[in-house]
Coordinates of C-alpha atoms in Angstrom, one line a residue:
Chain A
X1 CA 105.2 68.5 118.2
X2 CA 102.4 70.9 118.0
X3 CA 101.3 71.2 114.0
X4 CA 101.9 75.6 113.6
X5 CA 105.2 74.6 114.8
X6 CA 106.4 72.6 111.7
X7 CA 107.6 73.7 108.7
X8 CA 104.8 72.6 105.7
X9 CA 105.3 74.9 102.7
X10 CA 109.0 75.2 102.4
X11 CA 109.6 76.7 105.6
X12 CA 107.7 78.5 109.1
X13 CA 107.9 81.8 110.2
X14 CA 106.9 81.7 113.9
X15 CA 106.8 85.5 116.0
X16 CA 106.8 85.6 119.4
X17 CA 105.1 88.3 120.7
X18 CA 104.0 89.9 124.3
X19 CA 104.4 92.8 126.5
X20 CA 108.1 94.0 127.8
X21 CA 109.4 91.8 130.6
X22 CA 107.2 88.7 130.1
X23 CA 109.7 86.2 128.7
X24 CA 109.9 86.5 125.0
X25 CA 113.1 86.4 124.5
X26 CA 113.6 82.9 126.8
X27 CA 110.6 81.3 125.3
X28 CA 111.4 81.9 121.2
X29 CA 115.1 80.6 122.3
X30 CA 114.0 77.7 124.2
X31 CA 111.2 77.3 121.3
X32 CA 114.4 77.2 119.0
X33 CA 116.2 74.6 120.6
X34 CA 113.5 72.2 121.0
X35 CA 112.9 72.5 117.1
X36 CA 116.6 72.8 116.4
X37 CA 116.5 69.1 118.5
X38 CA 113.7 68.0 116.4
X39 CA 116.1 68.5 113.4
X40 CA 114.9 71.5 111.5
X41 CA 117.3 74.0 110.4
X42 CA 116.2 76.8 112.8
X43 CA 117.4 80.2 112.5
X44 CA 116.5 82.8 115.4
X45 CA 116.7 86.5 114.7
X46 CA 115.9 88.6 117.9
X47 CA 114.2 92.0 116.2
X48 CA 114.5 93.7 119.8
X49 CA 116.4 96.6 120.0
X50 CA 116.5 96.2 123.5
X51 CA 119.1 93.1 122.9
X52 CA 119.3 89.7 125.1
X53 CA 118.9 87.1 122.9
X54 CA 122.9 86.9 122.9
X55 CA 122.4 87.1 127.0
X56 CA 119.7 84.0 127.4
X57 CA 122.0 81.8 124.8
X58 CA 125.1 83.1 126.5
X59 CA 126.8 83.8 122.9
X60 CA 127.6 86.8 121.1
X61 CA 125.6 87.5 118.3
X62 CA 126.0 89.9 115.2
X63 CA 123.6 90.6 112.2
X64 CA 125.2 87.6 110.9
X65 CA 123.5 84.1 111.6
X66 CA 126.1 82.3 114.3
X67 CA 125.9 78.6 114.7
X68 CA 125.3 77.7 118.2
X69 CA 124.7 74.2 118.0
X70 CA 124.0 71.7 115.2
X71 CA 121.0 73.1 113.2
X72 CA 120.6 76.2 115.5
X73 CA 121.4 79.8 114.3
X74 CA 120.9 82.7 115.6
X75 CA 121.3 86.2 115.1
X76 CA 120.4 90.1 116.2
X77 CA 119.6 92.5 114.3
X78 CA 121.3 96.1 114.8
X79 CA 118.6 98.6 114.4
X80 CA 120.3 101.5 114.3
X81 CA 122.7 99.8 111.3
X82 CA 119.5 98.9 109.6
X83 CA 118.4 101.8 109.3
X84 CA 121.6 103.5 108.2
X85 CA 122.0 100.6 106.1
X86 CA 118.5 101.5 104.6
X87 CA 118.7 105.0 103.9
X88 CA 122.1 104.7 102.5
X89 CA 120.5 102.3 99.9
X90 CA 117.3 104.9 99.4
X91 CA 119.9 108.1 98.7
X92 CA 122.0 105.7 96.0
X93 CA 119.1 105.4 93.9
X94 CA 118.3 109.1 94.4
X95 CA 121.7 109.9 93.7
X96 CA 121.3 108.4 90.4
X97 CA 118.8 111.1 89.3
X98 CA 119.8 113.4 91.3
X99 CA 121.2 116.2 89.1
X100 CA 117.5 117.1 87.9
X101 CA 116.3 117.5 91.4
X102 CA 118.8 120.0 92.4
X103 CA 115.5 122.4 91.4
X104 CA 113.6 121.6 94.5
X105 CA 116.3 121.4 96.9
X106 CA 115.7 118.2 97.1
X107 CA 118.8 117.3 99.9
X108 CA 116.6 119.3 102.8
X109 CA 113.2 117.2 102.3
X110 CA 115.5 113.9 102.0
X111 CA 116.6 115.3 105.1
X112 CA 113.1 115.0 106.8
X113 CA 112.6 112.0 105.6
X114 CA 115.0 110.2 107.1
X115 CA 113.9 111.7 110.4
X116 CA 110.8 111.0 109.2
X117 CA 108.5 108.8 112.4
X118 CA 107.9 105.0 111.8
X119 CA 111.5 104.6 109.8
X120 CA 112.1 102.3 112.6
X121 CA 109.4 100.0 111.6
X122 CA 109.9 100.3 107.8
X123 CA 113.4 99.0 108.5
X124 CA 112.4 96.5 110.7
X125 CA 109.8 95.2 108.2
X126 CA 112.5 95.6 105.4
X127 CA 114.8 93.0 107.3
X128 CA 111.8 90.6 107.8
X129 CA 111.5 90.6 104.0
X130 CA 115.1 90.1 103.2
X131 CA 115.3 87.3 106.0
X132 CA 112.0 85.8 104.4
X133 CA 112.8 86.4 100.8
X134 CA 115.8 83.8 101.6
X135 CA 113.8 81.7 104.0
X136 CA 113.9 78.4 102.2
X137 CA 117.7 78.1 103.5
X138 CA 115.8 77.3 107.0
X139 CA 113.0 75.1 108.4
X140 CA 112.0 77.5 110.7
X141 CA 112.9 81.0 111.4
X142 CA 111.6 82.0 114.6
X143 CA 111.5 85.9 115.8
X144 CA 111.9 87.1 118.7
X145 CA 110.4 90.7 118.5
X146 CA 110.2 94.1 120.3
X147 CA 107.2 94.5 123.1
X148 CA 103.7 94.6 121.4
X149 CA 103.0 97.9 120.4
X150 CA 106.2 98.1 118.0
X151 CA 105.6 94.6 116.9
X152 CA 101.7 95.0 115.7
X153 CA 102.8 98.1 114.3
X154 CA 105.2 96.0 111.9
X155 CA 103.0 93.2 111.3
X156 CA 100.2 95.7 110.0
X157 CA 102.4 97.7 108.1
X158 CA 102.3 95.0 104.9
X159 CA 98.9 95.6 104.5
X160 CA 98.6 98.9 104.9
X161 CA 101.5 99.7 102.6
X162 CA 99.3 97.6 100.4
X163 CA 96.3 100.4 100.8
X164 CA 98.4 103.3 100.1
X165 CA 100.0 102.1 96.9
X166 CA 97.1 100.7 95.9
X167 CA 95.8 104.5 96.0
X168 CA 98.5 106.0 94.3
X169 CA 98.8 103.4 91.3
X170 CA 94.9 104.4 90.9
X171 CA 95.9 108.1 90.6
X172 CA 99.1 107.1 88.7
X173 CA 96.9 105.8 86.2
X174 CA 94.3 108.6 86.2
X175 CA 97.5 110.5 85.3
X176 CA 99.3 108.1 82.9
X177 CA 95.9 108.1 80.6
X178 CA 94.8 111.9 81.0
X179 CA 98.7 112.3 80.1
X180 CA 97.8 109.5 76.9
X181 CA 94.3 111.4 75.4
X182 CA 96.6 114.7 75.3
X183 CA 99.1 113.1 73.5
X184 CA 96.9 111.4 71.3
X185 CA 96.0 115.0 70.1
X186 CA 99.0 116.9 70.3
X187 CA 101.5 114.4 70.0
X188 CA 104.4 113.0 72.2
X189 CA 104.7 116.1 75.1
X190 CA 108.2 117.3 76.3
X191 CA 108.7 118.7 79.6
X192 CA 111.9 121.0 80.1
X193 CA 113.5 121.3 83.5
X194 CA 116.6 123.6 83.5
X195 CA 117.9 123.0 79.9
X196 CA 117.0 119.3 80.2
X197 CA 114.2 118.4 78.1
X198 CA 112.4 114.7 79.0
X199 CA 109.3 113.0 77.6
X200 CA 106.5 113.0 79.4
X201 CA 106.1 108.6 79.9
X202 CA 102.2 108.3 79.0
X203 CA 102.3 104.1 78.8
X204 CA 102.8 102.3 82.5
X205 CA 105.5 100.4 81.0
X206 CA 107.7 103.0 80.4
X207 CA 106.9 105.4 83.7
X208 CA 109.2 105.1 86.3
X209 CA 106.8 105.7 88.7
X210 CA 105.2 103.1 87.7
X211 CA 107.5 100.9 87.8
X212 CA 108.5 101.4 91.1
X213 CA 105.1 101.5 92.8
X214 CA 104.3 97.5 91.2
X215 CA 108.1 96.4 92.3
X216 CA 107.0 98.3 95.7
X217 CA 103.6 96.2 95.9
X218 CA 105.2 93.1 94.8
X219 CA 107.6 92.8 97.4
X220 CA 104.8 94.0 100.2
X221 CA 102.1 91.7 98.9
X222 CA 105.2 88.8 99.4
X223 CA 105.3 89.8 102.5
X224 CA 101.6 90.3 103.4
X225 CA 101.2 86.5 101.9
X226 CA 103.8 84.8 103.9
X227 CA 102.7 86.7 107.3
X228 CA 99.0 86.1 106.4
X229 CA 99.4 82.4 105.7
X230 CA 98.4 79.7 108.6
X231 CA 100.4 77.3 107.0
X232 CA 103.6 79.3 107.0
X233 CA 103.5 82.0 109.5
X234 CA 101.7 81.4 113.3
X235 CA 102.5 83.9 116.5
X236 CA 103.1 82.8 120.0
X237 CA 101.6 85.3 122.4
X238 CA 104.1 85.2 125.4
X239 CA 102.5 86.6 128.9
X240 CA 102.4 86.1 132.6
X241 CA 99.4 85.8 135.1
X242 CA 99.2 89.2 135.8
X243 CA 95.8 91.6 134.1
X244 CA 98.2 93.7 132.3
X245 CA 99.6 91.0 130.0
X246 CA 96.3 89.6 130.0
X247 CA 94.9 93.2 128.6
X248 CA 97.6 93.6 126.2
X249 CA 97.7 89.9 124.7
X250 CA 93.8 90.3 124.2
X251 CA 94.5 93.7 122.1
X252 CA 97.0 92.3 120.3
X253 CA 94.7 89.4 119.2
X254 CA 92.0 91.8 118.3
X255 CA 94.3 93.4 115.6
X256 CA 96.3 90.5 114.4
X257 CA 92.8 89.1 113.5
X258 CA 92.1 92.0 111.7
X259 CA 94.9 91.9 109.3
X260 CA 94.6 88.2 109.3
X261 CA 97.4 87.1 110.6
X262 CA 97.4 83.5 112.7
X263 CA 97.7 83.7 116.5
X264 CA 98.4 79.8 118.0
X265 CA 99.1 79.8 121.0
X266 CA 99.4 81.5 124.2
X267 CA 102.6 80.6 126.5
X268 CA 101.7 81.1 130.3
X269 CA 104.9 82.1 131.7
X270 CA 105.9 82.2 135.1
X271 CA 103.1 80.7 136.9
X272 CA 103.7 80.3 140.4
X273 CA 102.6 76.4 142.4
X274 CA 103.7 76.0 146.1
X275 CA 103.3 72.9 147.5
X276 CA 102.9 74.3 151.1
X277 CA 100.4 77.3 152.0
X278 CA 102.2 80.7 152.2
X279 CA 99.7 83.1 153.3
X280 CA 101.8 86.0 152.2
X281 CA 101.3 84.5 148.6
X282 CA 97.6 83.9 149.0
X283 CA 96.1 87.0 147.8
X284 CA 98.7 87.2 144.4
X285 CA 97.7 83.1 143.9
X286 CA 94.4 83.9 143.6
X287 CA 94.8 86.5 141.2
X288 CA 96.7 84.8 139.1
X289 CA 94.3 82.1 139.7
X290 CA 91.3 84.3 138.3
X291 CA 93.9 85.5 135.3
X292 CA 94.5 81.8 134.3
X293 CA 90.9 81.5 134.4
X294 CA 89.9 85.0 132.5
X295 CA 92.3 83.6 129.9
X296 CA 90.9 80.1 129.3
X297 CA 87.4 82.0 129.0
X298 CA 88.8 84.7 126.4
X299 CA 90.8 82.7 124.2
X300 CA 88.4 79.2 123.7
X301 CA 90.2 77.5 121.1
X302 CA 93.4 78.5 121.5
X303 CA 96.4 76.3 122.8
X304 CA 97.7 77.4 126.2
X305 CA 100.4 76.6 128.0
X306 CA 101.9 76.6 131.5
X307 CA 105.0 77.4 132.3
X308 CA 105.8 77.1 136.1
X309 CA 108.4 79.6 137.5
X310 CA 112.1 78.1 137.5
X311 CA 114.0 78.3 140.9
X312 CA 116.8 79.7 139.1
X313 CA 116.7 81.6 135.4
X314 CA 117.0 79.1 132.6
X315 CA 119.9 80.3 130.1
X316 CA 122.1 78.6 128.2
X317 CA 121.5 76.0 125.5
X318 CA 121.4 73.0 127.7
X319 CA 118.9 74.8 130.3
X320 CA 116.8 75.7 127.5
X321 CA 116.4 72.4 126.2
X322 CA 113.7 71.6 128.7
X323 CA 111.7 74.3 128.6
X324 CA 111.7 74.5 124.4
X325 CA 110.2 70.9 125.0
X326 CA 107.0 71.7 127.0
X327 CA 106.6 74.8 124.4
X328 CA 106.2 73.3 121.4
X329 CA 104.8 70.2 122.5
X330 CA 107.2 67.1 122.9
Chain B
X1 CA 91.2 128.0 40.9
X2 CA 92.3 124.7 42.5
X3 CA 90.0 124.5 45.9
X4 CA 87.1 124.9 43.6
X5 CA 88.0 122.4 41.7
X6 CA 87.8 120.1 44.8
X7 CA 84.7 118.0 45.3
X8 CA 81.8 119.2 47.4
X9 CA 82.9 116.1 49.7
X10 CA 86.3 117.2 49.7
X11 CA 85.9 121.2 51.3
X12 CA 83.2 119.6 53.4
X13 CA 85.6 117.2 55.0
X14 CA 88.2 120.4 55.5
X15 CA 85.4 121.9 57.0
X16 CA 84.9 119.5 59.6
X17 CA 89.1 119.0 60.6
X18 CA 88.9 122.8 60.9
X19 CA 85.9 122.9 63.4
X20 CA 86.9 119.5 65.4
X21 CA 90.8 120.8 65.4
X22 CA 89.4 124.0 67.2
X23 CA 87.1 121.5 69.1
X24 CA 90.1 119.5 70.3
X25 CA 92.2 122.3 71.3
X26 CA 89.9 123.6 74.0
X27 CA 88.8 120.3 74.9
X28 CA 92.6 119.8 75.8
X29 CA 92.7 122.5 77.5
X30 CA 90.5 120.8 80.5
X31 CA 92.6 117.7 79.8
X32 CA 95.6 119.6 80.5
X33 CA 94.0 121.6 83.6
X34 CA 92.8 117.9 85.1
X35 CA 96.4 116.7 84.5
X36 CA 98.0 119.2 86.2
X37 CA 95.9 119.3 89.2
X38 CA 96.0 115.2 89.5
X39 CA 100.0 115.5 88.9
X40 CA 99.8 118.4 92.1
X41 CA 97.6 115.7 93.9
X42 CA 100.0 112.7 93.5
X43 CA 103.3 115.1 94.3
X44 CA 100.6 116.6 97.8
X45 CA 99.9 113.1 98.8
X46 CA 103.9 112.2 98.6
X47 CA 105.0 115.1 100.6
X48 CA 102.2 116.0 102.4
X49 CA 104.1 115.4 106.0
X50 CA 105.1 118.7 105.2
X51 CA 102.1 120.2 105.8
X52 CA 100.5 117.7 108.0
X53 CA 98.4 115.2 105.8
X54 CA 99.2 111.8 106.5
X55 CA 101.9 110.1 104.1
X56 CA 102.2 106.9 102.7
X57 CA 105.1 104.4 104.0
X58 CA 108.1 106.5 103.7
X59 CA 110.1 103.7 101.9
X60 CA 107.7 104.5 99.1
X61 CA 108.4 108.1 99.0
X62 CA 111.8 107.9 99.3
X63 CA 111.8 105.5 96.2
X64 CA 109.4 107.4 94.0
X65 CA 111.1 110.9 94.7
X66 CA 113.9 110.5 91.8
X67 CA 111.6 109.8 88.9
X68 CA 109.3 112.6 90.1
X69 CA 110.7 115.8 88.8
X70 CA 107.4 116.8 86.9
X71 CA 105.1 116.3 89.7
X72 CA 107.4 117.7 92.0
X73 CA 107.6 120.5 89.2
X74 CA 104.0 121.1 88.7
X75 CA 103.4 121.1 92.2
X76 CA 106.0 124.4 93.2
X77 CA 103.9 125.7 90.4
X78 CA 101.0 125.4 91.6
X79 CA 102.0 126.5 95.3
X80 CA 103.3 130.2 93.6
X81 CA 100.2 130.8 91.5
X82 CA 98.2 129.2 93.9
X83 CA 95.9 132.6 94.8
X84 CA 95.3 132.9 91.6
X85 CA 93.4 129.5 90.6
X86 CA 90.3 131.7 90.8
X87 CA 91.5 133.3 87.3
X88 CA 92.9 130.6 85.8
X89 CA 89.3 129.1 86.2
X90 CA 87.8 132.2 85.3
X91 CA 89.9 132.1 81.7
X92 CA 89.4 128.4 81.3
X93 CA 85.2 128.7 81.5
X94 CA 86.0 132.8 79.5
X95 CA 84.2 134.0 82.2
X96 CA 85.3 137.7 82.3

């Protein structure tokens, strides 16, 4: 079994990524099996919106992990609940203060918000965290995700959540001690909003803002160090012989090496060998031939693997089986 | 009377918490003026979508908004008085 495949600390996070249409979805559940086989706990969670994990296991899947077979689980995430699901959560804990911000009108900017762009991917990274944060019930959890773009947009967000509050805990402070040298002249400061009178917080234990902004960087930074982590998280780049793929799977090593985040192993899919010439077939051969070659040229030290195009689709767990086998390395 | 009684020690050190408390006030006042424009900053940065500037992750916004009346405060302020940060200058350096 190929090493970034098994679990060492605790448990391994393994994404499989690649542009619309290539396979993902059929090689992270074939992937599954094959480690489900080798007897780690496996959980599946398809992140697509787009759903067919359900279709390639033939099951139907909910939010909810399903057992499929023994030490296989799977699941699919419902966007569109998620992100219901999130902003409900986000208005409770306005709610809770909410009767001060009735000043600002506060209802029509939360309104923006949650039309705001890039929810989508806040919610998706939010359900990666909660799935992580209880990751040591499973060996491996193994994502199948949305086509690249959506999916580096994701994976970068940890660490560029980690700039921006970063930035503001610097200015938080700037304010929290400008707020402290006044106070140590004048004394404690009050701050009256309609009748309501607070005290100004000057000491970072005792701001809220504060507070939230380190429990917001805390659970980012657990994130950032899980996904950032060779020995815990590694991404199988899914694509077929075709330049497109071959274009998109380069970019999307270019930035996952940027934000540090392991990239494995390539999975050639659907590679086409006739034993008998078909000279209707000749010129698309040989550009997949060149592809196959491009890629052995652009990704030197990477694992690659060949997946030959199956007379008829492989679903279903026992279909599967096979083809999990040749992908993690049996 | 009693204040001559004092020692010469004494009015001098009355002296001094006179100037330094005049001293302090004004130098709060820049404080105050720095705090205020930071406080506008931190609120701007938060909401800027509104007017265009890029935002942080709107999780975070979302989840700093209730504990930000002040800022939030400070920076409505600062939007109705904002043609007028000329004079406010102006008084703060007494140029007039």
């Amino acid at each position: 079994m190929r090493e970034f495949f098994v679990p060492k600390k605790g448990y391994r996070v393994v994404f499989f990524i690649g542009k619309g249409g290539v396979g993902k979805t059929t090689s992270s559940a074939a992937a599954a099996i094959a480690l489900a086989e080798g007897g780690y706990k496996t959980l599946i969670v398809s992140l697509d919106p787009a759903h067919n994990l359900g279709d390639v296991l033939m099951e139907k899947l909910s939010d909810k992990p399903k057992k499929i077979t023994e030490n296989l689980y799977a699941a699919e995430l419902d966007m569109e609940k998620l992100i219901k699901a999130y902003l409900k959560h986000l208005e409770e804990s306005m709610k809770h203060t909410y009767r001060y911000l009735t000043v600002i009108n506060l209802e029509k900017y939360f309104e923006v918000l949650s039309f705001s762009p890039g929810i989508e991917e806040y919610a998706t990274l939010e359900a990666i965290r909660e799935i992580l944060t209880r990751g040591d019930e499973w060996d491996v959890i193994v994502f199948d995700t949305p086509p690249t773009g959506l999916t580096l947009r994701v994976l970068a967000l940890p660490k560029i959540s980690l700039i921006w509050t970063d930035k503001l805990i610097e200015i938080r402070r700037a304010i929290l001690d400008k707020r402290a040298a006044i106070a140590n002249i004048h004394g404690e400061q009050e701050f009256v909003v309609e009748g309501k009178e607070f005290k100004l917080p000057t000491r970072e234990e005792e701001d809220a803002v504060m507070k939230e902004l380190k429990t917001y960087r805390e659970e980012v930074a657990f994130v950032e160090s899980v996904l950032t982590d060779p020995e815990k998280t590694s991404v199988v780049a899914v694509m077929n012989p075709e330049m497109l793929p071959l274009y998109e799977t380069e970019r999307a090593y270019e930035s996952l090496r940027k934000f540090k985040i392991p990239f494995n192993m390539i999975v050639m899919n659907k590679v086409l060998e006739l034993r008998n010439d078909v000279p209707e077939l000749k010129a698309r051969l040989e550009a997949q031939r060149k592809v196959l070659m491009e890629v052995e040229r652009r990704f030197k030290g990477l694992e690659i693997v060949k997946i030959p195009v199956f007379p008829e689709e492989p679903r279903g767990v026992e279909r599967l089986k096979e083809l999990g086998g040749i992908i993690v390395g049996r | 009377m009693k204040d001559r009684e004092k020692s010469p020690v004494e009015n001098l050190k009355a002296f001094l918490r006179g100037f330094f408390g005049a001293f302090k006030h004004s130098s709060t006042e820049y404080l105050e003026f720095e705090l205020r424009e930071l406080e506008n900053v931190f609120a701007l940065i938060l909401m800027g979508e509104f007017v265009g500037i890029p935002s942080p992750p709107t999780t975070l916004v979302i989840r700093l908004l209730p504990h930000m009346t002040r800022e939030l405060y400070v920076m409505q302020r600062r939007v109705v008085d904002m043609d007028d940060i000329l004079g406010e200058l102006a008084g703060m350096f007494e140029i007039t």
